[in-house]
Amino acid sequence: MKKWAVIIMAAGKGKRMRSDLVKVLHPLLGKMMLSYAVELCLEELQPEKVVVIVGHQARKIRDAFPDRRITFVEQQEQLGTGHAVAVTESVLGSFAGTILILSGDTPLITAQTLLEMVQYHQGQGAALTLLTVYREDPTGYGRVIRGAAGTVHRVVEEQDASKREREITEVNTGIYCVEAPFLYQALGTVRSDNAQGEYYLPDIIASARRKKKKVKSFPVADPLEVMGINTRAELAVAEQLLADRVRQQVMTEGVTMQDPASVYIEPSCRIEKDTIIYPNCYLRGKTVIGEGCRIGPQAEISDSRIGDRVQVKFCTMITDSWIDDDAVVGPFSHLRPDSHLGKGAKIGNFVEVKKSRIGPGTKANHLSYIGDAEIGAQVNIGAGTITCNYDGQHKHRTVIEDKVFVGSNTALVAPVKLGAGAVIAAGSTVTKDVPPYALAVGRTRQKSLKKWVVKREKRNKGRQG
Ligand code: UD1
Ligand code: CA
């Protein structure tokens, strides 16, 4: 392929979103809308230069994309797509080659379509190639006007179109290949005498024709791939389409889903084969799930690493944590950030774990809070055990060595250490370290008053008589 560069237009506010947040930063399947075009360029297309045009909330967009391979250009006033591209002359003015122009609000476009288009454009020796698509309902898009010979003559925006022109169902996708320096020469001739008073980028088609340059069109078959997102309703449609793409991919890779439509998986997740995802699960961020796991129903896992054959049961939430092979979590468990479960560990109902390491084979099956703790292997945490890690000012650590048995309803007042093999009597409040293999009892001794009930009855009778 000849030299080429990409421009992504992202300076508009996105009025139709009715939002305080600029359109291209709205989240779409867990990522900012603009990330789709940017990642496509940086990771797949890899042209010589990637230029992003920003205007509305420019600072915010720049901060969100710190990658140094991106060149930002600021369009101070949003005077239209033609004006936006003209502003890039400051960085591409001396560039000679093909410029692919994309919109930040068309995130479903694939690398394959774009590469085919660039190849077609260069192969034809065209000055301008327009990516077009047929839409059952073309409302809102610019219509493609062709001449008698079928060549593209111009694009007319909805607002400027006659009734007959509006009936045309072939529309402009807003994606173009244009040769530089022709692009910047043509933009110099574009005027804003139209219904919106804007400089329209597609007007460079007329300019190419005047100069007898070759104009081509490249059709894309799937109208969904080039849908522009202008409203929240379109955002929701795009999210569903992208989510379905991810689910199809995940199933192709050997994952079973009972009810795929109910499962939300962000594209950055990875799931290995023979894992089953039950309905209503949310898998977010950089989550990696190993082979043969059973997840859900109704689990939410974010930015976590899950080993092989792990079970994550009903209503469990796992964030920023790491779970080794064969562990079981849930139902109704909550693993907060920085938790690590060793191989075969079990965390059961209504157990919350935070910033703790739990050794292999250790069990905390019911109603516990484990925070800032280091727990060894084969430990039994009885029901209702609480690490009292916070004294109102500071957090303190609890250390529990291998094979400790913690009886039910124990309060471990941190900092505290339970030595290996120790036994803690149920109901204890442990405030001092326990030596290895000791029995610790931290509660008042039970008293039983002999025949107390019988004596009480006698006393009561005496009063009545
Ligand atoms: C545009 C096309 C239309 C096409 C449609 C496809 C024009 C005049 N119309 O219309 O033919 O069918 O896309 O989706 O180009 N932008 C700037 N600066 C500006 C104006 C816009 O950077 O001054 C950016 C926007 O942020 C957006 C993109 O350009 O990412 C497209 O702008 P938008 O206003 O959405 O154009 P459409 O009306 O959808
Ligand atoms: Ca648009």
PDB file of C-alpha atoms in Angstrom, residues 158-440:
ATOM      1  CA  GLU A 158     -31.069  15.764   4.507  1.00  0.00           C
ATOM      2  CA  GLN A 159     -31.734  19.424   5.342  1.00  0.00           C
ATOM      3  CA  ASP A 160     -30.810  20.532   1.823  1.00  0.00           C
ATOM      4  CA  ALA A 161     -32.430  17.663  -0.078  1.00  0.00           C
ATOM      5  CA  SER A 162     -35.506  17.912  -2.239  1.00  0.00           C
ATOM      6  CA  LYS A 163     -38.403  15.543  -1.670  1.00  0.00           C
ATOM      7  CA  ARG A 164     -37.182  13.325  -4.522  1.00  0.00           C
ATOM      8  CA  GLU A 165     -33.609  13.334  -3.291  1.00  0.00           C
ATOM      9  CA  ARG A 166     -34.799  12.237   0.131  1.00  0.00           C
ATOM     10  CA  GLU A 167     -36.205   9.097  -1.440  1.00  0.00           C
ATOM     11  CA  ILE A 168     -32.685   7.952  -2.351  1.00  0.00           C
ATOM     12  CA  THR A 169     -31.643   5.135  -0.030  1.00  0.00           C
ATOM     13  CA  GLU A 170     -27.912   5.127  -0.819  1.00  0.00           C
ATOM     14  CA  VAL A 171     -26.242   7.251   1.855  1.00  0.00           C
ATOM     15  CA  ASN A 172     -22.854   8.701   2.733  1.00  0.00           C
ATOM     16  CA  THR A 173     -21.245   6.844   5.651  1.00  0.00           C
ATOM     17  CA  GLY A 174     -19.000   9.820   6.474  1.00  0.00           C
ATOM     18  CA  ILE A 175     -15.913   7.738   5.624  1.00  0.00           C
ATOM     19  CA  TYR A 176     -13.669   8.787   2.749  1.00  0.00           C
ATOM     20  CA  CYS A 177     -10.308   8.163   1.118  1.00  0.00           C
ATOM     21  CA  VAL A 178      -8.868  11.328  -0.353  1.00  0.00           C
ATOM     22  CA  GLU A 179      -5.493  12.015  -1.924  1.00  0.00           C
ATOM     23  CA  ALA A 180      -3.369  14.774  -0.429  1.00  0.00           C
ATOM     24  CA  PRO A 181      -2.538  17.464  -1.430  1.00  0.00           C
ATOM     25  CA  PHE A 182      -5.778  17.466  -3.534  1.00  0.00           C
ATOM     26  CA  LEU A 183      -7.834  17.288  -0.291  1.00  0.00           C
ATOM     27  CA  TYR A 184      -6.618  20.634   1.057  1.00  0.00           C
ATOM     28  CA  GLN A 185      -6.869  22.367  -2.325  1.00  0.00           C
ATOM     29  CA  ALA A 186     -10.483  21.178  -2.645  1.00  0.00           C
ATOM     30  CA  LEU A 187     -11.398  22.251   0.884  1.00  0.00           C
ATOM     31  CA  GLY A 188     -10.285  25.771  -0.003  1.00  0.00           C
ATOM     32  CA  THR A 189     -13.190  25.970  -2.456  1.00  0.00           C
ATOM     33  CA  VAL A 190     -15.959  24.665  -0.142  1.00  0.00           C
ATOM     34  CA  ARG A 191     -18.560  27.258   0.902  1.00  0.00           C
ATOM     35  CA  SER A 192     -21.161  27.329   3.646  1.00  0.00           C
ATOM     36  CA  ASP A 193     -24.198  28.460   1.641  1.00  0.00           C
ATOM     37  CA  ASN A 194     -26.474  25.616   2.709  1.00  0.00           C
ATOM     38  CA  ALA A 195     -29.361  24.972   5.109  1.00  0.00           C
ATOM     39  CA  GLN A 196     -27.080  24.532   8.126  1.00  0.00           C
ATOM     40  CA  GLY A 197     -24.615  27.300   7.236  1.00  0.00           C
ATOM     41  CA  GLU A 198     -21.788  24.771   7.606  1.00  0.00           C
ATOM     42  CA  TYR A 199     -18.760  23.802   5.548  1.00  0.00           C
ATOM     43  CA  TYR A 200     -19.667  20.322   4.338  1.00  0.00           C
ATOM     44  CA  LEU A 201     -16.817  17.887   3.714  1.00  0.00           C
ATOM     45  CA  PRO A 202     -18.732  15.961   1.011  1.00  0.00           C
ATOM     46  CA  ASP A 203     -18.711  19.148  -1.093  1.00  0.00           C
ATOM     47  CA  ILE A 204     -15.154  18.247  -2.123  1.00  0.00           C
ATOM     48  CA  ILE A 205     -16.767  15.715  -4.481  1.00  0.00           C
ATOM     49  CA  ALA A 206     -18.027  18.545  -6.691  1.00  0.00           C
ATOM     50  CA  SER A 207     -14.599  20.104  -6.564  1.00  0.00           C
ATOM     51  CA  ALA A 208     -12.992  16.843  -7.720  1.00  0.00           C
ATOM     52  CA  ARG A 209     -15.411  16.611 -10.614  1.00  0.00           C
ATOM     53  CA  ARG A 210     -14.708  20.195 -11.662  1.00  0.00           C
ATOM     54  CA  LYS A 211     -11.008  19.369 -11.740  1.00  0.00           C
ATOM     55  CA  LYS A 212     -11.754  16.171 -13.726  1.00  0.00           C
ATOM     56  CA  LYS A 213     -10.363  13.999 -10.959  1.00  0.00           C
ATOM     57  CA  LYS A 214     -11.448  10.426 -10.486  1.00  0.00           C
ATOM     58  CA  VAL A 215     -14.250   9.955  -7.914  1.00  0.00           C
ATOM     59  CA  LYS A 216     -15.147   6.429  -6.856  1.00  0.00           C
ATOM     60  CA  SER A 217     -17.531   4.873  -4.384  1.00  0.00           C
ATOM     61  CA  PHE A 218     -17.003   1.763  -2.328  1.00  0.00           C
ATOM     62  CA  PRO A 219     -20.093  -0.029  -1.045  1.00  0.00           C
ATOM     63  CA  VAL A 220     -20.333  -1.638   2.364  1.00  0.00           C
ATOM     64  CA  ALA A 221     -22.900  -4.427   2.609  1.00  0.00           C
ATOM     65  CA  ASP A 222     -23.906  -4.197   6.254  1.00  0.00           C
ATOM     66  CA  PRO A 223     -25.588  -0.885   7.139  1.00  0.00           C
ATOM     67  CA  LEU A 224     -25.081  -1.603  10.836  1.00  0.00           C
ATOM     68  CA  GLU A 225     -21.312  -1.504  10.442  1.00  0.00           C
ATOM     69  CA  VAL A 226     -21.458   2.141   9.432  1.00  0.00           C
ATOM     70  CA  MET A 227     -24.210   3.396  11.701  1.00  0.00           C
ATOM     71  CA  GLY A 228     -23.451   6.843  13.064  1.00  0.00           C
ATOM     72  CA  ILE A 229     -24.352   7.422  16.685  1.00  0.00           C
ATOM     73  CA  ASN A 230     -26.169  10.707  17.140  1.00  0.00           C
ATOM     74  CA  THR A 231     -28.755   9.910  19.830  1.00  0.00           C
ATOM     75  CA  ARG A 232     -28.989   7.839  23.008  1.00  0.00           C
ATOM     76  CA  ALA A 233     -31.295   5.421  21.215  1.00  0.00           C
ATOM     77  CA  GLU A 234     -28.629   4.826  18.561  1.00  0.00           C
ATOM     78  CA  LEU A 235     -26.051   4.429  21.333  1.00  0.00           C
ATOM     79  CA  ALA A 236     -28.168   1.640  22.816  1.00  0.00           C
ATOM     80  CA  VAL A 237     -28.535  -0.069  19.424  1.00  0.00           C
ATOM     81  CA  ALA A 238     -24.772   0.104  18.847  1.00  0.00           C
ATOM     82  CA  GLU A 239     -24.103  -1.297  22.306  1.00  0.00           C
ATOM     83  CA  GLN A 240     -26.322  -4.295  21.606  1.00  0.00           C
ATOM     84  CA  LEU A 241     -24.653  -4.902  18.243  1.00  0.00           C
ATOM     85  CA  LEU A 242     -21.159  -4.733  19.704  1.00  0.00           C
ATOM     86  CA  ALA A 243     -22.169  -6.922  22.650  1.00  0.00           C
ATOM     87  CA  ASP A 244     -23.478  -9.509  20.253  1.00  0.00           C
ATOM     88  CA  ARG A 245     -20.232  -9.454  18.256  1.00  0.00           C
ATOM     89  CA  VAL A 246     -18.305 -10.136  21.476  1.00  0.00           C
ATOM     90  CA  ARG A 247     -20.647 -12.967  22.543  1.00  0.00           C
ATOM     91  CA  GLN A 248     -20.431 -14.631  19.129  1.00  0.00           C
ATOM     92  CA  GLN A 249     -16.645 -14.472  19.311  1.00  0.00           C
ATOM     93  CA  VAL A 250     -16.604 -15.896  22.842  1.00  0.00           C
ATOM     94  CA  MET A 251     -18.870 -18.784  21.822  1.00  0.00           C
ATOM     95  CA  THR A 252     -16.705 -19.458  18.757  1.00  0.00           C
ATOM     96  CA  GLU A 253     -13.791 -19.853  21.148  1.00  0.00           C
ATOM     97  CA  GLY A 254     -15.590 -22.640  23.032  1.00  0.00           C
ATOM     98  CA  VAL A 255     -17.647 -20.999  25.765  1.00  0.00           C
ATOM     99  CA  THR A 256     -21.230 -22.098  26.489  1.00  0.00           C
ATOM    100  CA  MET A 257     -23.961 -19.579  27.278  1.00  0.00           C
ATOM    101  CA  GLN A 258     -27.504 -20.594  28.171  1.00  0.00           C
ATOM    102  CA  ASP A 259     -29.007 -17.227  27.412  1.00  0.00           C
ATOM    103  CA  PRO A 260     -26.415 -15.188  25.499  1.00  0.00           C
ATOM    104  CA  ALA A 261     -28.601 -12.108  25.169  1.00  0.00           C
ATOM    105  CA  SER A 262     -28.653 -11.698  28.946  1.00  0.00           C
ATOM    106  CA  VAL A 263     -24.863 -11.820  29.291  1.00  0.00           C
ATOM    107  CA  TYR A 264     -22.785  -8.631  29.147  1.00  0.00           C
ATOM    108  CA  ILE A 265     -19.135  -9.102  28.179  1.00  0.00           C
ATOM    109  CA  GLU A 266     -16.786  -6.215  27.476  1.00  0.00           C
ATOM    110  CA  PRO A 267     -14.441  -6.704  24.521  1.00  0.00           C
ATOM    111  CA  SER A 268     -11.371  -6.555  26.757  1.00  0.00           C
ATOM    112  CA  CYS A 269     -12.350  -9.783  28.619  1.00  0.00           C
ATOM    113  CA  ARG A 270     -10.952 -13.224  27.771  1.00  0.00           C
ATOM    114  CA  ILE A 271     -12.691 -16.515  28.507  1.00  0.00           C
ATOM    115  CA  GLU A 272     -11.226 -19.937  27.849  1.00  0.00           C
ATOM    116  CA  LYS A 273     -12.928 -23.024  26.502  1.00  0.00           C
ATOM    117  CA  ASP A 274     -15.485 -25.243  28.236  1.00  0.00           C
ATOM    118  CA  THR A 275     -16.460 -22.512  30.632  1.00  0.00           C
ATOM    119  CA  ILE A 276     -20.215 -22.077  31.091  1.00  0.00           C
ATOM    120  CA  ILE A 277     -21.681 -18.634  31.611  1.00  0.00           C
ATOM    121  CA  TYR A 278     -25.174 -18.758  33.114  1.00  0.00           C
ATOM    122  CA  PRO A 279     -27.717 -15.955  32.540  1.00  0.00           C
ATOM    123  CA  ASN A 280     -27.426 -12.345  33.671  1.00  0.00           C
ATOM    124  CA  CYS A 281     -23.673 -12.176  34.174  1.00  0.00           C
ATOM    125  CA  TYR A 282     -21.544  -9.047  33.749  1.00  0.00           C
ATOM    126  CA  LEU A 283     -17.913  -9.526  32.799  1.00  0.00           C
ATOM    127  CA  ARG A 284     -16.002  -6.285  32.699  1.00  0.00           C
ATOM    128  CA  GLY A 285     -12.589  -4.769  32.057  1.00  0.00           C
ATOM    129  CA  LYS A 286      -9.522  -6.971  31.886  1.00  0.00           C
ATOM    130  CA  THR A 287     -11.210 -10.040  33.318  1.00  0.00           C
ATOM    131  CA  VAL A 288      -9.649 -13.355  32.319  1.00  0.00           C
ATOM    132  CA  ILE A 289     -11.504 -16.599  33.041  1.00  0.00           C
ATOM    133  CA  GLY A 290      -9.816 -19.978  32.642  1.00  0.00           C
ATOM    134  CA  GLU A 291     -11.091 -23.306  31.332  1.00  0.00           C
ATOM    135  CA  GLY A 292     -14.018 -25.318  32.655  1.00  0.00           C
ATOM    136  CA  CYS A 293     -15.373 -22.638  34.995  1.00  0.00           C
ATOM    137  CA  ARG A 294     -19.030 -22.160  35.878  1.00  0.00           C
ATOM    138  CA  ILE A 295     -20.022 -18.531  36.233  1.00  0.00           C
ATOM    139  CA  GLY A 296     -23.351 -17.298  37.567  1.00  0.00           C
ATOM    140  CA  PRO A 297     -26.221 -16.943  37.186  1.00  0.00           C
ATOM    141  CA  GLN A 298     -26.079 -13.275  38.031  1.00  0.00           C
ATOM    142  CA  ALA A 299     -22.396 -12.768  38.778  1.00  0.00           C
ATOM    143  CA  GLU A 300     -20.456  -9.567  38.186  1.00  0.00           C
ATOM    144  CA  ILE A 301     -16.715  -9.900  37.640  1.00  0.00           C
ATOM    145  CA  SER A 302     -14.499  -6.892  36.898  1.00  0.00           C
ATOM    146  CA  ASP A 303     -10.774  -6.736  36.170  1.00  0.00           C
ATOM    147  CA  SER A 304     -10.124 -10.110  37.775  1.00  0.00           C
ATOM    148  CA  ARG A 305      -8.169 -13.239  36.947  1.00  0.00           C
ATOM    149  CA  ILE A 306     -10.012 -16.494  37.456  1.00  0.00           C
ATOM    150  CA  GLY A 307      -8.184 -19.827  37.127  1.00  0.00           C
ATOM    151  CA  ASP A 308      -9.479 -23.132  35.759  1.00  0.00           C
ATOM    152  CA  ARG A 309     -12.530 -25.060  37.057  1.00  0.00           C
ATOM    153  CA  VAL A 310     -13.554 -22.200  39.340  1.00  0.00           C
ATOM    154  CA  GLN A 311     -17.207 -21.887  40.356  1.00  0.00           C
ATOM    155  CA  VAL A 312     -18.646 -18.430  40.838  1.00  0.00           C
ATOM    156  CA  LYS A 313     -22.167 -18.944  42.110  1.00  0.00           C
ATOM    157  CA  PHE A 314     -25.396 -16.921  42.152  1.00  0.00           C
ATOM    158  CA  CYS A 315     -25.267 -13.204  43.005  1.00  0.00           C
ATOM    159  CA  THR A 316     -21.537 -12.879  43.502  1.00  0.00           C
ATOM    160  CA  MET A 317     -19.481  -9.755  42.862  1.00  0.00           C
ATOM    161  CA  ILE A 318     -15.729  -9.910  42.252  1.00  0.00           C
ATOM    162  CA  THR A 319     -13.605  -6.828  41.609  1.00  0.00           C
ATOM    163  CA  ASP A 320      -9.887  -6.536  40.893  1.00  0.00           C
ATOM    164  CA  SER A 321      -9.120  -9.908  42.431  1.00  0.00           C
ATOM    165  CA  TRP A 322      -7.301 -13.093  41.629  1.00  0.00           C
ATOM    166  CA  ILE A 323      -8.755 -16.574  42.097  1.00  0.00           C
ATOM    167  CA  ASP A 324      -6.734 -19.763  41.688  1.00  0.00           C
ATOM    168  CA  ASP A 325      -7.901 -23.056  40.168  1.00  0.00           C
ATOM    169  CA  ASP A 326     -10.776 -25.067  41.702  1.00  0.00           C
ATOM    170  CA  ALA A 327     -11.892 -22.335  44.093  1.00  0.00           C
ATOM    171  CA  VAL A 328     -15.601 -21.846  44.826  1.00  0.00           C
ATOM    172  CA  VAL A 329     -17.109 -18.419  45.456  1.00  0.00           C
ATOM    173  CA  GLY A 330     -20.718 -17.682  46.345  1.00  0.00           C
ATOM    174  CA  PRO A 331     -23.640 -17.700  46.391  1.00  0.00           C
ATOM    175  CA  PHE A 332     -23.887 -14.091  47.630  1.00  0.00           C
ATOM    176  CA  SER A 333     -20.173 -13.392  48.111  1.00  0.00           C
ATOM    177  CA  HIS A 334     -18.340 -10.134  47.599  1.00  0.00           C
ATOM    178  CA  LEU A 335     -14.646 -10.075  46.740  1.00  0.00           C
ATOM    179  CA  ARG A 336     -13.439  -6.485  46.848  1.00  0.00           C
ATOM    180  CA  PRO A 337     -10.190  -5.253  45.282  1.00  0.00           C
ATOM    181  CA  ASP A 338      -6.895  -6.988  45.993  1.00  0.00           C
ATOM    182  CA  SER A 339      -8.254 -10.276  47.185  1.00  0.00           C
ATOM    183  CA  HIS A 340      -6.456 -13.470  46.299  1.00  0.00           C
ATOM    184  CA  LEU A 341      -7.996 -16.910  46.779  1.00  0.00           C
ATOM    185  CA  GLY A 342      -5.655 -19.888  46.702  1.00  0.00           C
ATOM    186  CA  LYS A 343      -6.313 -23.165  44.934  1.00  0.00           C
ATOM    187  CA  GLY A 344      -9.500 -24.878  46.077  1.00  0.00           C
ATOM    188  CA  ALA A 345     -10.404 -22.152  48.583  1.00  0.00           C
ATOM    189  CA  LYS A 346     -14.092 -21.648  49.402  1.00  0.00           C
ATOM    190  CA  ILE A 347     -15.845 -18.367  50.086  1.00  0.00           C
ATOM    191  CA  GLY A 348     -19.513 -18.871  50.824  1.00  0.00           C
ATOM    192  CA  ASN A 349     -22.735 -16.952  51.395  1.00  0.00           C
ATOM    193  CA  PHE A 350     -22.619 -13.446  52.760  1.00  0.00           C
ATOM    194  CA  VAL A 351     -18.848 -13.387  53.053  1.00  0.00           C
ATOM    195  CA  GLU A 352     -17.040 -10.184  52.139  1.00  0.00           C
ATOM    196  CA  VAL A 353     -13.304 -10.234  51.453  1.00  0.00           C
ATOM    197  CA  LYS A 354     -11.139  -7.152  50.925  1.00  0.00           C
ATOM    198  CA  LYS A 355      -7.387  -6.796  50.328  1.00  0.00           C
ATOM    199  CA  SER A 356      -6.686 -10.244  51.723  1.00  0.00           C
ATOM    200  CA  ARG A 357      -4.806 -13.361  50.796  1.00  0.00           C
ATOM    201  CA  ILE A 358      -6.599 -16.595  51.459  1.00  0.00           C
ATOM    202  CA  GLY A 359      -4.482 -19.738  51.234  1.00  0.00           C
ATOM    203  CA  PRO A 360      -5.208 -22.931  49.331  1.00  0.00           C
ATOM    204  CA  GLY A 361      -7.978 -25.126  50.722  1.00  0.00           C
ATOM    205  CA  THR A 362      -9.085 -22.495  53.226  1.00  0.00           C
ATOM    206  CA  LYS A 363     -12.819 -22.121  53.870  1.00  0.00           C
ATOM    207  CA  ALA A 364     -14.943 -19.192  54.967  1.00  0.00           C
ATOM    208  CA  ASN A 365     -18.362 -20.499  54.216  1.00  0.00           C
ATOM    209  CA  HIS A 366     -20.819 -18.244  55.994  1.00  0.00           C
ATOM    210  CA  LEU A 367     -21.417 -14.654  57.119  1.00  0.00           C
ATOM    211  CA  SER A 368     -17.915 -13.211  57.541  1.00  0.00           C
ATOM    212  CA  TYR A 369     -15.901 -10.083  56.919  1.00  0.00           C
ATOM    213  CA  ILE A 370     -12.267 -10.653  56.050  1.00  0.00           C
ATOM    214  CA  GLY A 371     -10.344  -7.423  55.483  1.00  0.00           C
ATOM    215  CA  ASP A 372      -6.589  -6.742  55.367  1.00  0.00           C
ATOM    216  CA  ALA A 373      -5.849 -10.346  56.290  1.00  0.00           C
ATOM    217  CA  GLU A 374      -3.197 -12.844  55.400  1.00  0.00           C
ATOM    218  CA  ILE A 375      -4.625 -16.335  55.805  1.00  0.00           C
ATOM    219  CA  GLY A 376      -2.631 -19.521  55.271  1.00  0.00           C
ATOM    220  CA  ALA A 377      -3.614 -22.918  53.891  1.00  0.00           C
ATOM    221  CA  GLN A 378      -6.345 -25.256  55.180  1.00  0.00           C
ATOM    222  CA  VAL A 379      -7.740 -22.699  57.610  1.00  0.00           C
ATOM    223  CA  ASN A 380     -11.354 -22.950  58.775  1.00  0.00           C
ATOM    224  CA  ILE A 381     -13.065 -19.613  59.340  1.00  0.00           C
ATOM    225  CA  GLY A 382     -16.239 -20.252  61.349  1.00  0.00           C
ATOM    226  CA  ALA A 383     -19.566 -18.601  60.578  1.00  0.00           C
ATOM    227  CA  GLY A 384     -19.776 -14.997  61.662  1.00  0.00           C
ATOM    228  CA  THR A 385     -16.031 -14.413  62.038  1.00  0.00           C
ATOM    229  CA  ILE A 386     -15.074 -10.775  61.647  1.00  0.00           C
ATOM    230  CA  THR A 387     -11.670  -9.186  61.247  1.00  0.00           C
ATOM    231  CA  CYS A 388     -11.918  -5.897  63.161  1.00  0.00           C
ATOM    232  CA  ASN A 389      -9.394  -4.196  60.879  1.00  0.00           C
ATOM    233  CA  TYR A 390     -10.290  -0.561  61.526  1.00  0.00           C
ATOM    234  CA  ASP A 391      -9.864   1.293  64.801  1.00  0.00           C
ATOM    235  CA  GLY A 392     -11.592   4.416  63.566  1.00  0.00           C
ATOM    236  CA  GLN A 393      -8.324   5.919  62.341  1.00  0.00           C
ATOM    237  CA  HIS A 394      -6.100   3.238  60.873  1.00  0.00           C
ATOM    238  CA  LYS A 395      -6.401  -0.134  59.171  1.00  0.00           C
ATOM    239  CA  HIS A 396      -4.541  -3.079  60.709  1.00  0.00           C
ATOM    240  CA  ARG A 397      -3.631  -6.526  59.462  1.00  0.00           C
ATOM    241  CA  THR A 398      -4.745  -9.923  60.705  1.00  0.00           C
ATOM    242  CA  VAL A 399      -2.401 -12.861  60.143  1.00  0.00           C
ATOM    243  CA  ILE A 400      -3.755 -16.403  60.374  1.00  0.00           C
ATOM    244  CA  GLU A 401      -1.227 -19.168  59.774  1.00  0.00           C
ATOM    245  CA  ASP A 402      -1.844 -22.613  58.240  1.00  0.00           C
ATOM    246  CA  LYS A 403      -4.455 -24.986  59.661  1.00  0.00           C
ATOM    247  CA  VAL A 404      -5.892 -22.593  62.225  1.00  0.00           C
ATOM    248  CA  PHE A 405      -9.476 -23.344  63.329  1.00  0.00           C
ATOM    249  CA  VAL A 406     -11.467 -20.199  64.070  1.00  0.00           C
ATOM    250  CA  GLY A 407     -14.721 -20.990  65.913  1.00  0.00           C
ATOM    251  CA  SER A 408     -17.960 -19.262  64.961  1.00  0.00           C
ATOM    252  CA  ASN A 409     -18.757 -15.697  65.892  1.00  0.00           C
ATOM    253  CA  THR A 410     -15.184 -14.690  66.596  1.00  0.00           C
ATOM    254  CA  ALA A 411     -13.980 -11.099  66.513  1.00  0.00           C
ATOM    255  CA  LEU A 412     -10.304 -10.803  65.572  1.00  0.00           C
ATOM    256  CA  VAL A 413      -9.172  -7.375  66.730  1.00  0.00           C
ATOM    257  CA  ALA A 414      -6.285  -6.371  64.467  1.00  0.00           C
ATOM    258  CA  PRO A 415      -3.354  -6.186  64.510  1.00  0.00           C
ATOM    259  CA  VAL A 416      -3.344  -9.775  65.655  1.00  0.00           C
ATOM    260  CA  LYS A 417      -1.685 -13.044  64.673  1.00  0.00           C
ATOM    261  CA  LEU A 418      -2.992 -16.586  65.117  1.00  0.00           C
ATOM    262  CA  GLY A 419      -0.111 -19.106  65.050  1.00  0.00           C
ATOM    263  CA  ALA A 420      -0.212 -22.264  62.933  1.00  0.00           C
ATOM    264  CA  GLY A 421      -2.631 -24.959  64.050  1.00  0.00           C
ATOM    265  CA  ALA A 422      -4.186 -22.830  66.823  1.00  0.00           C
ATOM    266  CA  VAL A 423      -7.848 -23.264  67.807  1.00  0.00           C
ATOM    267  CA  ILE A 424     -10.006 -20.263  68.681  1.00  0.00           C
ATOM    268  CA  ALA A 425     -13.058 -21.032  70.779  1.00  0.00           C
ATOM    269  CA  ALA A 426     -16.386 -19.931  69.321  1.00  0.00           C
ATOM    270  CA  GLY A 427     -17.569 -16.515  70.439  1.00  0.00           C
ATOM    271  CA  SER A 428     -14.091 -15.254  71.291  1.00  0.00           C
ATOM    272  CA  THR A 429     -12.909 -11.696  71.025  1.00  0.00           C
ATOM    273  CA  VAL A 430      -9.242 -12.114  70.230  1.00  0.00           C
ATOM    274  CA  THR A 431      -7.113  -9.099  71.105  1.00  0.00           C
ATOM    275  CA  LYS A 432      -3.723 -10.759  71.666  1.00  0.00           C
ATOM    276  CA  ASP A 433      -1.570 -12.962  69.424  1.00  0.00           C
ATOM    277  CA  VAL A 434      -2.206 -16.691  69.824  1.00  0.00           C
ATOM    278  CA  PRO A 435       0.833 -19.027  69.861  1.00  0.00           C
ATOM    279  CA  PRO A 436       0.940 -21.983  67.433  1.00  0.00           C
ATOM    280  CA  TYR A 437      -1.140 -25.011  68.450  1.00  0.00           C
ATOM    281  CA  ALA A 438      -2.697 -23.176  71.441  1.00  0.00           C
ATOM    282  CA  LEU A 439      -6.386 -23.016  72.339  1.00  0.00           C
ATOM    283  CA  ALA A 440      -7.524 -19.431  72.806  1.00  0.00           C
TER     284      ALA A 440
END
